[in-house]
Amino acid sequence: MASVRKVVTRSPHRRVGLIACSWFQSTPIEYESLLERDFVRLALLDPEVTSIVHQPFFIDLGALGRYVPDFMLTGPEQRLVVEVKPEEHSVSVRNKPRLQRASEMLREKGFDFMLATEKWIKADGRHERAAILLRHARSHLAPELTTRVLALAARSPDGIALGTLASTAGVPASAVLHLLGRRFLRTNAALSFSDSQRVYPFGRQS
């Protein structure tokens, strides 16, 4: 495996850009399609992920050519390499054997491998809720309000309704969404955030 020099280029056939999230990591995260962007938004809300790198390296697949994975996600207990691709493209005559061989080689080197298609990324519309949470994450919340909300949440290790938490703390619901977006709190796997949805202290499984 070798490193890849990352260059964001623009094309009329795809959407490229950067996601800046200084509360998560100092370097922006590149994406080269809207599907990749949606995947990154989900990864930013995963409590097991501490670092996201776009196109981290390339692998020589021999006769199958060179393979560059889309992302590598790292955390205390994982090194996950991710390919983001529409399902119909992932099973094409060209891509299917390449992804299979890349998966085998990566696992031999101690990496986990994941193929993230639109069906996984957009399940139940959670990619849209992730976008909303991250928009709130970019807002500002006074430190004393953060402390107050988190202290109240900590008293309910089995979860507390989002609306109840906000009203008890005397803050708008948007303050709780901010803390969900920054991973001080967490919700369910679907990233639901209605007033009745239970939210949990960070690290607590829903």
Short mmCIF file of C-alpha atoms in Angstrom, two decimals:
data_model
loop_
_atom_site.label_atom_id
_atom_site.label_comp_id
_atom_site.label_asym_id
_atom_site.label_seq_id
_atom_site.Cartn_x
_atom_site.Cartn_y
_atom_site.Cartn_z
CA MET A 1 0.00 0.00 0.00
CA ALA A 2 1.19 3.50 -0.77
CA SER A 3 -0.09 6.95 0.07
CA VAL A 4 -2.12 8.94 -2.40
CA ARG A 5 -1.63 12.64 -3.10
CA LYS A 6 -5.15 13.97 -2.62
CA VAL A 7 -6.36 16.57 -5.10
CA VAL A 8 -9.94 17.84 -5.22
CA THR A 9 -10.86 18.31 -8.87
CA ARG A 10 -14.14 19.45 -10.31
CA SER A 11 -16.13 17.70 -13.02
CA PRO A 12 -19.55 18.36 -14.55
CA HIS A 13 -20.41 14.74 -13.81
CA ARG A 14 -19.81 14.75 -10.06
CA ARG A 15 -19.93 16.94 -6.97
CA VAL A 16 -16.70 17.41 -5.01
CA GLY A 17 -15.98 19.39 -1.90
CA LEU A 18 -14.72 19.56 1.66
CA ILE A 19 -16.43 19.05 5.00
CA ALA A 20 -14.85 21.11 7.75
CA CYS A 21 -15.59 19.89 11.28
CA SER A 22 -12.98 21.35 13.61
CA TRP A 23 -14.62 19.85 16.70
CA PHE A 24 -13.95 16.40 15.22
CA GLN A 25 -10.55 16.77 13.51
CA SER A 26 -8.37 19.64 12.38
CA THR A 27 -8.18 18.65 8.70
CA PRO A 28 -11.22 18.95 6.41
CA ILE A 29 -12.59 15.77 4.85
CA GLU A 30 -12.76 15.58 1.08
CA TYR A 31 -15.55 13.93 -0.90
CA GLU A 32 -15.98 13.34 -4.62
CA SER A 33 -19.70 12.66 -4.90
CA LEU A 34 -22.90 13.46 -3.05
CA LEU A 35 -23.04 9.84 -1.91
CA GLU A 36 -19.56 10.18 -0.40
CA ARG A 37 -20.66 13.42 1.28
CA ASP A 38 -23.66 11.68 2.81
CA PHE A 39 -21.47 8.83 4.04
CA VAL A 40 -19.05 11.24 5.72
CA ARG A 41 -21.93 12.90 7.54
CA LEU A 42 -22.97 9.56 8.99
CA ALA A 43 -19.39 8.69 9.94
CA LEU A 44 -19.00 12.01 11.77
CA LEU A 45 -21.84 10.96 14.07
CA ASP A 46 -20.49 7.47 14.76
CA PRO A 47 -19.14 7.40 18.34
CA GLU A 48 -16.63 4.70 17.41
CA VAL A 49 -14.90 6.87 14.80
CA THR A 50 -12.15 9.30 15.79
CA SER A 51 -10.53 10.02 12.40
CA ILE A 52 -11.66 10.07 8.76
CA VAL A 53 -9.20 10.17 5.85
CA HIS A 54 -10.22 10.41 2.19
CA GLN A 55 -8.33 8.20 -0.27
CA PRO A 56 -5.75 7.11 2.34
CA PHE A 57 -3.58 4.91 0.09
CA PHE A 58 -3.62 2.72 -2.99
CA ILE A 59 -3.24 -1.03 -3.39
CA ASP A 60 -1.73 -2.87 -6.33
CA LEU A 61 -4.24 -5.54 -7.31
CA GLY A 62 -1.96 -7.07 -9.91
CA ALA A 63 -3.84 -7.87 -13.12
CA LEU A 64 -6.89 -6.04 -11.74
CA GLY A 65 -5.01 -2.74 -11.63
CA ARG A 66 -4.62 -0.17 -8.88
CA TYR A 67 -7.30 0.33 -6.25
CA VAL A 68 -7.79 3.50 -4.19
CA PRO A 69 -10.34 3.16 -1.36
CA ASP A 70 -12.60 6.09 -0.67
CA PHE A 71 -12.10 6.42 3.09
CA MET A 72 -10.36 5.02 6.12
CA LEU A 73 -12.11 5.34 9.46
CA THR A 74 -10.09 4.80 12.61
CA GLY A 75 -11.03 4.55 16.25
CA PRO A 76 -9.87 2.94 19.48
CA GLU A 77 -10.83 -0.52 18.24
CA GLN A 78 -11.08 -0.27 14.48
CA ARG A 79 -9.31 0.41 11.21
CA LEU A 80 -12.10 0.37 8.67
CA VAL A 81 -11.54 0.91 4.96
CA VAL A 82 -14.68 2.00 3.13
CA GLU A 83 -15.69 1.96 -0.51
CA VAL A 84 -18.67 4.22 -1.26
CA LYS A 85 -20.38 3.21 -4.47
CA PRO A 86 -23.88 2.95 -5.94
CA GLU A 87 -25.04 -0.64 -5.68
CA GLU A 88 -25.43 -1.09 -9.43
CA HIS A 89 -21.79 -0.04 -9.93
CA SER A 90 -20.47 -2.25 -7.13
CA VAL A 91 -21.64 -5.43 -8.92
CA SER A 92 -20.44 -4.48 -12.39
CA VAL A 93 -18.16 -6.83 -14.30
CA ARG A 94 -15.22 -4.50 -13.67
CA ASN A 95 -15.82 -3.50 -10.07
CA LYS A 96 -17.06 -6.67 -8.39
CA PRO A 97 -13.79 -8.68 -8.72
CA ARG A 98 -11.71 -5.61 -7.87
CA LEU A 99 -13.61 -4.97 -4.65
CA GLN A 100 -13.48 -8.63 -3.72
CA ARG A 101 -9.71 -8.78 -4.20
CA ALA A 102 -9.19 -5.49 -2.38
CA SER A 103 -11.26 -6.75 0.55
CA GLU A 104 -9.16 -9.92 0.77
CA MET A 105 -5.86 -8.04 0.66
CA LEU A 106 -6.97 -5.48 3.24
CA ARG A 107 -8.16 -8.14 5.67
CA GLU A 108 -4.83 -9.91 5.31
CA LYS A 109 -3.18 -6.68 6.45
CA GLY A 110 -5.46 -6.29 9.46
CA PHE A 111 -8.02 -3.85 8.07
CA ASP A 112 -11.76 -4.27 8.06
CA PHE A 113 -13.50 -3.51 4.77
CA MET A 114 -16.96 -2.12 4.12
CA LEU A 115 -18.90 -1.45 0.94
CA ALA A 116 -21.32 1.43 1.60
CA THR A 117 -24.05 1.68 -1.03
CA GLU A 118 -26.93 4.13 -1.24
CA LYS A 119 -29.21 1.55 0.40
CA TRP A 120 -27.10 1.58 3.57
CA ILE A 121 -26.29 5.29 3.56
CA LYS A 122 -29.85 6.50 2.89
CA ALA A 123 -31.72 3.90 4.96
CA ASP A 124 -34.86 5.48 6.45
CA GLY A 125 -33.65 8.91 5.36
CA ARG A 126 -31.03 9.01 8.09
CA HIS A 127 -28.55 10.81 5.82
CA GLU A 128 -30.91 13.79 5.81
CA ARG A 129 -31.14 13.78 9.61
CA ALA A 130 -27.35 13.57 9.79
CA ALA A 131 -27.13 16.73 7.67
CA ILE A 132 -29.46 18.55 10.06
CA LEU A 133 -27.53 17.45 13.15
CA LEU A 134 -24.24 18.57 11.65
CA ARG A 135 -25.72 21.93 10.72
CA HIS A 136 -26.65 22.41 14.36
CA ALA A 137 -23.17 21.20 15.38
CA ARG A 138 -21.69 24.23 13.62
CA SER A 139 -23.63 26.63 15.82
CA HIS A 140 -22.35 28.00 19.14
CA LEU A 141 -23.57 26.91 22.55
CA ALA A 142 -22.37 28.66 25.69
CA PRO A 143 -20.19 26.40 27.85
CA GLU A 144 -22.46 26.81 30.87
CA LEU A 145 -25.45 25.58 28.85
CA THR A 146 -23.47 22.60 27.59
CA THR A 147 -22.54 21.72 31.15
CA ARG A 148 -26.12 22.07 32.33
CA VAL A 149 -27.62 19.86 29.61
CA LEU A 150 -24.97 17.17 29.94
CA ALA A 151 -25.31 17.08 33.72
CA LEU A 152 -29.04 16.49 33.40
CA ALA A 153 -28.55 13.82 30.72
CA ALA A 154 -26.03 12.03 32.94
CA ARG A 155 -28.75 11.54 35.55
CA SER A 156 -30.67 9.41 33.04
CA PRO A 157 -28.26 6.73 31.84
CA ASP A 158 -31.17 4.83 30.30
CA GLY A 159 -32.13 7.84 28.22
CA ILE A 160 -34.35 10.89 28.46
CA ALA A 161 -36.79 12.31 25.92
CA LEU A 162 -35.17 15.08 23.90
CA GLY A 163 -37.99 17.50 24.58
CA THR A 164 -37.94 16.74 28.29
CA LEU A 165 -34.20 17.29 28.46
CA ALA A 166 -34.47 20.63 26.66
CA SER A 167 -37.32 21.93 28.81
CA THR A 168 -35.76 20.75 32.08
CA ALA A 169 -32.47 22.42 31.18
CA GLY A 170 -34.25 25.57 30.04
CA VAL A 171 -32.74 25.49 26.55
CA PRO A 172 -34.25 25.24 23.05
CA ALA A 173 -34.33 21.85 21.37
CA SER A 174 -31.67 23.16 18.99
CA ALA A 175 -29.20 23.11 21.89
CA VAL A 176 -29.74 19.37 22.30
CA LEU A 177 -29.36 18.90 18.54
CA HIS A 178 -26.05 20.78 18.75
CA LEU A 179 -24.82 18.35 21.40
CA LEU A 180 -26.00 15.38 19.34
CA GLY A 181 -24.16 16.75 16.31
CA ARG A 182 -20.97 17.14 18.31
CA ARG A 183 -21.35 13.68 19.87
CA PHE A 184 -21.69 14.82 23.46
CA LEU A 185 -25.04 13.04 23.36
CA ARG A 186 -26.29 10.26 21.13
CA THR A 187 -29.58 9.00 19.78
CA ASN A 188 -30.55 5.79 17.97
CA ALA A 189 -29.00 4.31 14.85
CA ALA A 190 -31.61 6.04 12.69
CA LEU A 191 -30.47 9.42 14.11
CA SER A 192 -34.02 10.30 15.15
CA PHE A 193 -34.49 13.56 17.05
CA SER A 194 -38.19 14.15 17.66
CA ASP A 195 -39.22 15.59 21.04
CA SER A 196 -40.20 12.11 22.22
CA GLN A 197 -36.98 10.45 21.05
CA ARG A 198 -34.77 9.33 23.91
CA VAL A 199 -31.22 10.63 23.90
CA TYR A 200 -28.33 9.19 25.86
CA PRO A 201 -25.05 10.24 27.42
CA PHE A 202 -22.19 9.69 25.00
CA GLY A 203 -21.05 6.09 24.92
CA ARG A 204 -24.35 4.68 26.13
CA GLN A 205 -25.93 2.26 23.68
CA SER A 206 -29.53 3.11 22.72
#
